[in-house]
Amino acid sequence: MTAICTDARCTPEQAASIRSIFQSVGRVIDLEEPLIDAFTAVAGSGPAYVFLLAEAMSRGAQAAGFSREQADELARVTISGSAAMLDADPRDATVMREAVTSKGGTTEAALRVLAEESWTAAMERAIIAGRDRARALAK
């Protein structure tokens, strides 16, 4: 994912050319300049967040009895399959999560633990911290 930010000096033709170049290797989003640091905190640092999730899932799987190799494969395949579903399905991530969470089931029990540990709030704070650090580095 690439973010582009143009200003009044950039003609529509130039912007289209820039967009076309970056679209040849992935998706492009047009942003106003104040959002560039936030973009970096999400898309630039995002792979590390996913890798950390994979690490945690693997450690949890090992604690549940899987070998390290099995646990790593389970985490990798689960994350890549979930990412493919998220990419292919136009529904909101919340709707998709709710669709795979049965009332009183195993997923609900696990999500309750993540909620108790304020995992989502921590992720939100992490993104803001990344944005703020990008702003500080730009000065």
Coordinates of N, CA, C and O in Angstrom, one line a residue:
M1 N 0.8 -1.2 0.0 CA 0.0 0.0 0.0 C 0.9 1.2 0.0 O 1.8 1.3 0.8
T2 N 0.6 2.1 -0.9 CA 1.3 3.4 -1.0 C 0.4 4.5 -0.8 O -0.7 4.5 -1.3
A3 N 0.8 5.5 -0.1 CA 0.0 6.8 0.1 C 0.7 7.8 -0.8 O 1.9 8.0 -0.8
I4 N -0.1 8.6 -1.5 CA 0.4 9.7 -2.2 C -0.3 11.0 -1.8 O -1.5 11.0 -1.4
C5 N 0.4 12.0 -1.8 CA -0.1 13.3 -1.3 C 0.4 14.4 -2.3 O 1.6 14.6 -2.5
T6 N -0.6 15.0 -3.0 CA -0.2 16.0 -4.0 C -0.7 17.4 -3.5 O -1.5 17.5 -2.6
D7 N -0.1 18.4 -4.1 CA -0.5 19.7 -3.7 C -0.9 20.5 -5.0 O -0.9 19.9 -6.1
A8 N -1.1 21.8 -4.9 CA -1.6 22.6 -6.0 C -0.5 22.6 -7.2 O -0.9 22.9 -8.3
R9 N 0.7 22.4 -6.8 CA 1.8 22.4 -7.9 C 1.7 21.2 -8.8 O 2.3 21.1 -9.8
C10 N 1.0 20.1 -8.3 CA 1.0 18.9 -9.1 C -0.3 18.9 -10.0 O -1.4 19.1 -9.5
T11 N -0.1 18.7 -11.2 CA -1.2 18.7 -12.2 C -2.0 17.4 -12.1 O -1.4 16.4 -11.6
P12 N -3.2 17.4 -12.5 CA -3.9 16.1 -12.5 C -3.2 15.0 -13.3 O -3.3 13.9 -12.9
E13 N -2.6 15.4 -14.4 CA -1.9 14.5 -15.2 C -0.7 13.9 -14.5 O -0.4 12.7 -14.5
Q14 N 0.0 14.7 -13.8 CA 1.2 14.3 -13.0 C 0.7 13.3 -11.9 O 1.3 12.3 -11.6
A15 N -0.4 13.7 -11.2 CA -0.9 12.9 -10.1 C -1.3 11.5 -10.7 O -1.1 10.5 -10.1
A16 N -2.0 11.5 -11.8 CA -2.4 10.2 -12.5 C -1.2 9.4 -12.8 O -1.2 8.2 -12.7
S17 N -0.1 10.0 -13.3 CA 1.1 9.3 -13.6 C 1.7 8.7 -12.4 O 2.1 7.5 -12.4
I18 N 1.8 9.4 -11.3 CA 2.4 8.9 -10.1 C 1.5 7.8 -9.6 O 2.1 6.7 -9.2
R19 N 0.2 8.0 -9.6 CA -0.7 6.9 -9.1 C -0.5 5.6 -9.9 O -0.4 4.5 -9.4
S20 N -0.4 5.8 -11.2 CA -0.2 4.6 -12.1 C 1.1 3.9 -11.8 O 1.1 2.6 -11.8
I21 N 2.1 4.6 -11.6 CA 3.4 3.9 -11.2 C 3.3 3.1 -10.0 O 3.6 1.9 -10.0
F22 N 2.7 3.6 -8.9 CA 2.6 2.9 -7.7 C 1.5 1.8 -7.8 O 1.6 0.8 -7.1
Q23 N 0.4 2.0 -8.6 CA -0.6 1.0 -8.7 C 0.0 -0.3 -9.4 O -0.6 -1.4 -9.3
S24 N 1.1 -0.1 -10.1 CA 1.7 -1.3 -10.8 C 2.3 -2.3 -9.8 O 2.5 -3.4 -10.1
V25 N 2.5 -1.8 -8.5 CA 3.0 -2.7 -7.5 C 2.1 -2.9 -6.3 O 2.4 -3.7 -5.4
G26 N 0.9 -2.3 -6.3 CA 0.0 -2.4 -5.2 C -1.1 -1.4 -5.2 O -1.3 -0.7 -6.2
R27 N -1.7 -1.3 -4.1 CA -2.8 -0.3 -3.9 C -2.3 1.0 -3.6 O -1.2 1.1 -2.9
V28 N -3.1 2.0 -3.9 CA -2.7 3.4 -3.7 C -3.8 4.1 -3.0 O -5.0 3.9 -3.3
I29 N -3.5 5.0 -2.0 CA -4.5 5.8 -1.3 C -4.0 7.2 -1.4 O -2.8 7.5 -1.3
D30 N -5.0 8.1 -1.8 CA -4.7 9.6 -1.8 C -4.9 10.1 -0.4 O -6.0 9.9 0.1
L31 N -4.0 10.9 0.1 CA -4.1 11.4 1.5 C -3.7 12.9 1.5 O -2.9 13.3 0.7
E32 N -4.3 13.6 2.4 CA -3.9 14.9 2.7 C -2.6 14.8 3.6 O -2.4 13.8 4.3
E33 N -1.7 15.7 3.5 CA -0.4 15.6 4.1 C -0.5 15.4 5.6 O 0.3 14.6 6.2
P34 N -1.4 16.0 6.4 CA -1.5 15.7 7.8 C -1.7 14.2 8.2 O -1.4 13.8 9.3
L35 N -2.1 13.4 7.3 CA -2.4 12.0 7.5 C -1.2 11.1 7.2 O -1.2 9.9 7.5
I36 N -0.1 11.6 6.6 CA 1.0 10.8 6.2 C 1.7 10.1 7.3 O 2.0 8.9 7.3
D37 N 1.8 10.8 8.4 CA 2.5 10.2 9.6 C 1.6 9.0 10.2 O 2.1 8.0 10.6
A38 N 0.3 9.2 10.2 CA -0.6 8.2 10.6 C -0.6 7.0 9.7 O -0.6 5.9 10.1
F39 N -0.5 7.3 8.4 CA -0.4 6.2 7.4 C 0.9 5.4 7.7 O 0.8 4.1 7.7
T40 N 2.0 6.0 8.0 CA 3.2 5.3 8.3 C 3.0 4.4 9.6 O 3.5 3.3 9.6
A41 N 2.3 4.9 10.6 CA 2.0 4.2 11.8 C 1.2 2.9 11.5 O 1.3 1.9 12.2
V42 N 0.3 3.0 10.5 CA -0.6 1.8 10.2 C 0.1 0.9 9.2 O 0.4 -0.2 9.5
A43 N 0.4 1.5 8.0 CA 0.9 0.6 6.9 C 2.4 0.4 7.0 O 2.8 -0.7 6.7
G44 N 3.1 1.3 7.5 CA 4.6 1.1 7.6 C 5.0 0.2 8.7 O 5.8 -0.7 8.6
S45 N 4.3 0.4 9.8 CA 4.6 -0.4 11.0 C 3.7 -1.6 11.1 O 4.0 -2.6 11.9
G46 N 2.7 -1.7 10.3 CA 1.7 -2.8 10.4 C 2.3 -4.2 10.3 O 1.8 -5.1 11.0
P47 N 3.2 -4.4 9.4 CA 3.8 -5.8 9.3 C 4.3 -6.2 10.6 O 4.2 -7.4 11.0
A48 N 5.0 -5.3 11.4 CA 5.5 -5.7 12.7 C 4.4 -6.1 13.6 O 4.5 -7.0 14.4
Y49 N 3.2 -5.4 13.6 CA 2.1 -5.8 14.4 C 1.6 -7.2 14.1 O 1.3 -8.0 15.0
V50 N 1.5 -7.5 12.8 CA 1.1 -8.8 12.4 C 2.1 -9.9 12.8 O 1.7 -11.0 13.3
F51 N 3.4 -9.6 12.6 CA 4.4 -10.5 13.0 C 4.4 -10.8 14.5 O 4.6 -11.9 15.0
L52 N 4.1 -9.7 15.3 CA 4.0 -9.9 16.8 C 2.8 -10.8 17.1 O 2.8 -11.6 18.0
L53 N 1.7 -10.6 16.4 CA 0.5 -11.4 16.5 C 0.9 -12.9 16.2 O 0.5 -13.8 17.0
A54 N 1.6 -13.1 15.2 CA 2.0 -14.5 14.8 C 2.9 -15.1 15.9 O 2.7 -16.2 16.3
E55 N 3.8 -14.3 16.5 CA 4.6 -14.7 17.6 C 3.8 -15.2 18.8 O 4.0 -16.2 19.4
A56 N 2.8 -14.3 19.1 CA 1.9 -14.6 20.3 C 1.1 -15.8 20.0 O 0.9 -16.6 20.9
M57 N 0.5 -15.9 18.8 CA -0.3 -17.1 18.5 C 0.5 -18.4 18.6 O 0.1 -19.4 19.1
S58 N 1.8 -18.3 18.1 CA 2.7 -19.5 18.1 C 3.0 -19.8 19.6 O 2.9 -21.0 19.9
R59 N 3.3 -18.9 20.4 CA 3.6 -19.2 21.8 C 2.4 -19.8 22.5 O 2.5 -20.7 23.3
G60 N 1.2 -19.2 22.2 CA 0.0 -19.8 22.8 C -0.3 -21.2 22.3 O -0.6 -22.1 23.1
A61 N 0.0 -21.5 21.1 CA -0.2 -22.8 20.5 C 0.8 -23.8 21.2 O 0.5 -24.9 21.5
Q62 N 2.0 -23.3 21.4 CA 3.0 -24.2 22.0 C 2.6 -24.4 23.5 O 2.7 -25.6 24.0
A63 N 2.1 -23.4 24.2 CA 1.6 -23.6 25.5 C 0.4 -24.6 25.6 O 0.3 -25.3 26.6
A64 N -0.3 -24.7 24.5 CA -1.4 -25.6 24.4 C -1.0 -27.0 24.0 O -1.8 -27.9 23.9
G65 N 0.3 -27.2 23.7 CA 0.8 -28.6 23.4 C 1.4 -28.8 22.1 O 1.9 -29.9 21.8
F66 N 1.3 -27.8 21.1 CA 1.9 -28.1 19.8 C 3.4 -27.9 19.8 O 3.9 -27.1 20.7
S67 N 4.1 -28.5 18.9 CA 5.5 -28.3 18.8 C 5.7 -26.9 18.2 O 4.8 -26.3 17.7
R68 N 6.9 -26.4 18.3 CA 7.2 -25.1 17.8 C 6.9 -25.0 16.3 O 6.3 -24.0 15.8
E69 N 7.3 -26.0 15.5 CA 7.1 -26.0 14.1 C 5.6 -26.0 13.8 O 5.1 -25.3 12.9
Q70 N 4.8 -26.9 14.5 CA 3.4 -26.9 14.3 C 2.8 -25.6 14.6 O 1.9 -25.1 13.9
A71 N 3.2 -25.0 15.8 CA 2.6 -23.8 16.2 C 2.9 -22.6 15.2 O 2.0 -21.9 14.9
D72 N 4.1 -22.6 14.8 CA 4.4 -21.5 13.8 C 3.6 -21.7 12.5 O 3.1 -20.7 12.0
E73 N 3.5 -22.9 12.0 CA 2.7 -23.1 10.8 C 1.2 -22.8 11.0 O 0.6 -22.1 10.2
L74 N 0.7 -23.2 12.2 CA -0.7 -22.8 12.5 C -0.9 -21.3 12.5 O -1.9 -20.8 11.9
A75 N 0.0 -20.6 13.1 CA -0.1 -19.1 13.2 C 0.0 -18.5 11.8 O -0.8 -17.7 11.4
R76 N 1.0 -18.9 11.0 CA 1.2 -18.4 9.7 C 0.0 -18.6 8.8 O -0.5 -17.7 8.1
V77 N -0.4 -19.8 8.7 CA -1.5 -20.2 7.8 C -2.8 -19.5 8.2 O -3.6 -19.0 7.4
T78 N -3.1 -19.5 9.5 CA -4.3 -18.8 10.0 C -4.3 -17.3 9.7 O -5.3 -16.8 9.2
I79 N -3.1 -16.7 9.9 CA -3.1 -15.2 9.6 C -3.1 -15.0 8.1 O -3.9 -14.1 7.7
S80 N -2.4 -15.8 7.3 CA -2.5 -15.5 5.8 C -3.9 -15.8 5.3 O -4.4 -15.1 4.4
G81 N -4.5 -16.9 5.8 CA -5.9 -17.2 5.3 C -6.9 -16.1 5.7 O -7.7 -15.7 5.0
S82 N -6.7 -15.6 7.0 CA -7.6 -14.6 7.5 C -7.4 -13.3 6.7 O -8.3 -12.6 6.3
A83 N -6.1 -13.0 6.4 CA -5.8 -11.8 5.6 C -6.4 -11.9 4.2 O -7.0 -10.9 3.7
A84 N -6.4 -13.1 3.6 CA -6.9 -13.3 2.3 C -8.5 -13.1 2.3 O -9.0 -12.4 1.4
M85 N -9.1 -13.6 3.3 CA -10.5 -13.4 3.5 C -10.9 -11.9 3.7 O -11.8 -11.4 3.1
L86 N -10.1 -11.2 4.5 CA -10.3 -9.8 4.8 C -10.2 -9.0 3.5 O -10.9 -8.1 3.2
D87 N -9.2 -9.4 2.7 CA -8.9 -8.7 1.4 C -10.0 -8.9 0.4 O -10.4 -8.0 -0.3
A88 N -10.6 -10.1 0.4 CA -11.5 -10.5 -0.6 C -13.0 -10.1 -0.3 O -13.8 -10.0 -1.2
D89 N -13.3 -10.0 1.0 CA -14.6 -9.7 1.5 C -14.8 -8.3 1.7 O -14.1 -7.7 2.5
P90 N -15.9 -7.6 1.1 CA -16.1 -6.2 1.3 C -16.7 -5.8 2.7 O -16.7 -4.7 3.0
R91 N -17.1 -6.8 3.4 CA -17.7 -6.5 4.7 C -16.7 -5.9 5.7 O -15.5 -6.2 5.6
D92 N -17.2 -5.1 6.6 CA -16.4 -4.5 7.7 C -15.7 -5.6 8.5 O -16.3 -6.7 8.7
A93 N -14.5 -5.4 9.0 CA -13.8 -6.4 9.8 C -14.6 -6.8 11.1 O -14.6 -7.9 11.5
T94 N -15.3 -5.8 11.6 CA -16.2 -6.1 12.8 C -17.2 -7.1 12.4 O -17.5 -8.1 13.2
V95 N -17.9 -7.0 11.3 CA -18.9 -7.9 10.9 C -18.3 -9.3 10.6 O -18.9 -10.3 11.0
M96 N -17.1 -9.3 10.0 CA -16.5 -10.6 9.8 C -16.1 -11.3 11.1 O -16.3 -12.5 11.2
R97 N -15.6 -10.5 12.0 CA -15.2 -11.1 13.3 C -16.5 -11.7 14.0 O -16.5 -12.8 14.5
E98 N -17.5 -10.9 14.0 CA -18.8 -11.4 14.6 C -19.3 -12.6 13.9 O -19.9 -13.5 14.6
A99 N -19.1 -12.7 12.6 CA -19.6 -13.9 11.9 C -18.9 -15.2 12.3 O -19.5 -16.3 12.1
V100 N -17.7 -15.1 12.8 CA -16.9 -16.3 13.2 C -16.9 -16.5 14.7 O -16.2 -17.4 15.2
T101 N -17.7 -15.7 15.4 CA -17.7 -15.8 16.8 C -19.1 -16.3 17.3 O -20.1 -15.6 17.3
S102 N -19.1 -17.6 17.7 CA -20.3 -18.2 18.1 C -20.6 -17.9 19.6 O -19.7 -17.9 20.4
K103 N -21.8 -17.6 19.9 CA -22.2 -17.2 21.3 C -21.8 -18.4 22.2 O -22.2 -19.6 21.9
G104 N -21.1 -18.1 23.2 CA -20.7 -19.2 24.2 C -19.7 -20.1 23.7 O -19.3 -21.1 24.4
G105 N -19.0 -19.8 22.5 CA -18.1 -20.8 22.0 C -16.6 -20.4 22.3 O -16.3 -19.6 23.1
T106 N -15.7 -21.2 21.7 CA -14.3 -21.0 22.0 C -13.8 -19.7 21.6 O -13.0 -19.1 22.3
T107 N -14.2 -19.1 20.4 CA -13.7 -17.8 20.0 C -14.2 -16.7 20.9 O -13.4 -15.9 21.3
E108 N -15.4 -16.8 21.3 CA -15.9 -15.8 22.3 C -15.1 -15.8 23.6 O -14.8 -14.8 24.1
A109 N -14.8 -17.0 24.1 CA -14.0 -17.1 25.3 C -12.6 -16.5 25.1 O -12.2 -15.8 26.0
A110 N -12.0 -16.8 24.0 CA -10.7 -16.2 23.7 C -10.8 -14.7 23.6 O -9.9 -13.9 24.1
L111 N -11.8 -14.2 22.8 CA -11.9 -12.8 22.6 C -12.2 -12.0 24.0 O -11.7 -10.9 24.1
R112 N -12.9 -12.7 24.9 CA -13.1 -12.1 26.2 C -11.8 -11.8 26.9 O -11.6 -10.8 27.5
V113 N -10.9 -12.8 26.8 CA -9.5 -12.6 27.4 C -8.8 -11.4 26.8 O -8.3 -10.5 27.5
L114 N -8.9 -11.3 25.5 CA -8.2 -10.1 24.8 C -8.9 -8.8 25.2 O -8.2 -7.8 25.4
A115 N -10.2 -8.8 25.4 CA -10.9 -7.6 25.8 C -10.5 -7.2 27.2 O -10.2 -6.1 27.5
E116 N -10.4 -8.2 28.1 CA -10.0 -8.0 29.5 C -8.6 -7.4 29.6 O -8.2 -6.7 30.5
E117 N -7.7 -7.8 28.7 CA -6.3 -7.4 28.6 C -6.2 -6.0 27.8 O -5.1 -5.5 27.7
S118 N -7.3 -5.5 27.4 CA -7.4 -4.2 26.6 C -6.5 -4.3 25.4 O -5.8 -3.3 25.0
W119 N -6.5 -5.4 24.7 CA -5.6 -5.6 23.5 C -5.9 -4.6 22.4 O -5.0 -4.0 21.9
T120 N -7.2 -4.4 22.1 CA -7.5 -3.5 21.0 C -7.2 -2.0 21.4 O -6.7 -1.3 20.6
A121 N -7.4 -1.7 22.7 CA -7.0 -0.3 23.1 C -5.5 -0.1 23.0 O -5.0 1.0 22.6
A122 N -4.8 -1.1 23.3 CA -3.3 -1.1 23.2 C -2.9 -0.9 21.8 O -2.0 -0.1 21.5
M123 N -3.6 -1.6 20.8 CA -3.2 -1.4 19.4 C -3.5 0.0 19.0 O -2.7 0.6 18.2
E124 N -4.7 0.6 19.4 CA -5.0 1.9 19.0 C -3.9 2.9 19.6 O -3.5 3.8 18.9
R125 N -3.5 2.7 20.8 CA -2.5 3.6 21.4 C -1.1 3.4 20.7 O -0.4 4.4 20.5
A126 N -0.8 2.2 20.2 CA 0.4 1.9 19.5 C 0.4 2.7 18.2 O 1.5 3.3 17.8
I127 N -0.7 2.7 17.5 CA -0.7 3.4 16.2 C -0.6 4.9 16.4 O 0.2 5.6 15.7
I128 N -1.2 5.5 17.5 CA -1.0 6.9 17.8 C 0.4 7.2 18.2 O 1.0 8.2 17.8
A129 N 1.0 6.3 18.9 CA 2.5 6.5 19.3 C 3.4 6.5 18.1 O 4.3 7.2 18.0
G130 N 3.1 5.6 17.2 CA 3.8 5.5 15.9 C 3.7 6.8 15.1 O 4.7 7.4 14.6
R131 N 2.4 7.3 15.0 CA 2.2 8.5 14.3 C 3.0 9.7 15.0 O 3.6 10.5 14.3
D132 N 2.9 9.8 16.3 CA 3.5 10.8 17.0 C 5.1 10.8 16.9 O 5.7 11.8 16.7
R133 N 5.6 9.6 16.8 CA 7.1 9.4 16.6 C 7.4 9.9 15.2 O 8.5 10.5 15.0
A134 N 6.6 9.5 14.2 CA 6.9 9.9 12.9 C 6.9 11.5 12.8 O 7.8 12.1 12.1
R135 N 6.0 12.1 13.5 CA 5.9 13.6 13.5 C 7.2 14.1 14.1 O 7.8 15.1 13.6
A136 N 7.6 13.6 15.2 CA 8.8 14.0 15.9 C 10.1 13.9 15.0 O 10.9 14.7 15.0
L137 N 10.1 12.7 14.3 CA 11.3 12.5 13.5 C 11.3 13.4 12.3 O 12.4 13.7 11.7
A138 N 10.2 13.9 11.9 CA 10.1 14.9 10.7 C 10.6 16.3 11.0 O 10.9 17.0 10.1
K139 N 10.7 16.6 12.3 CA 11.1 17.9 12.7 C 12.6 18.1 12.7 O 13.4 17.3 12.7

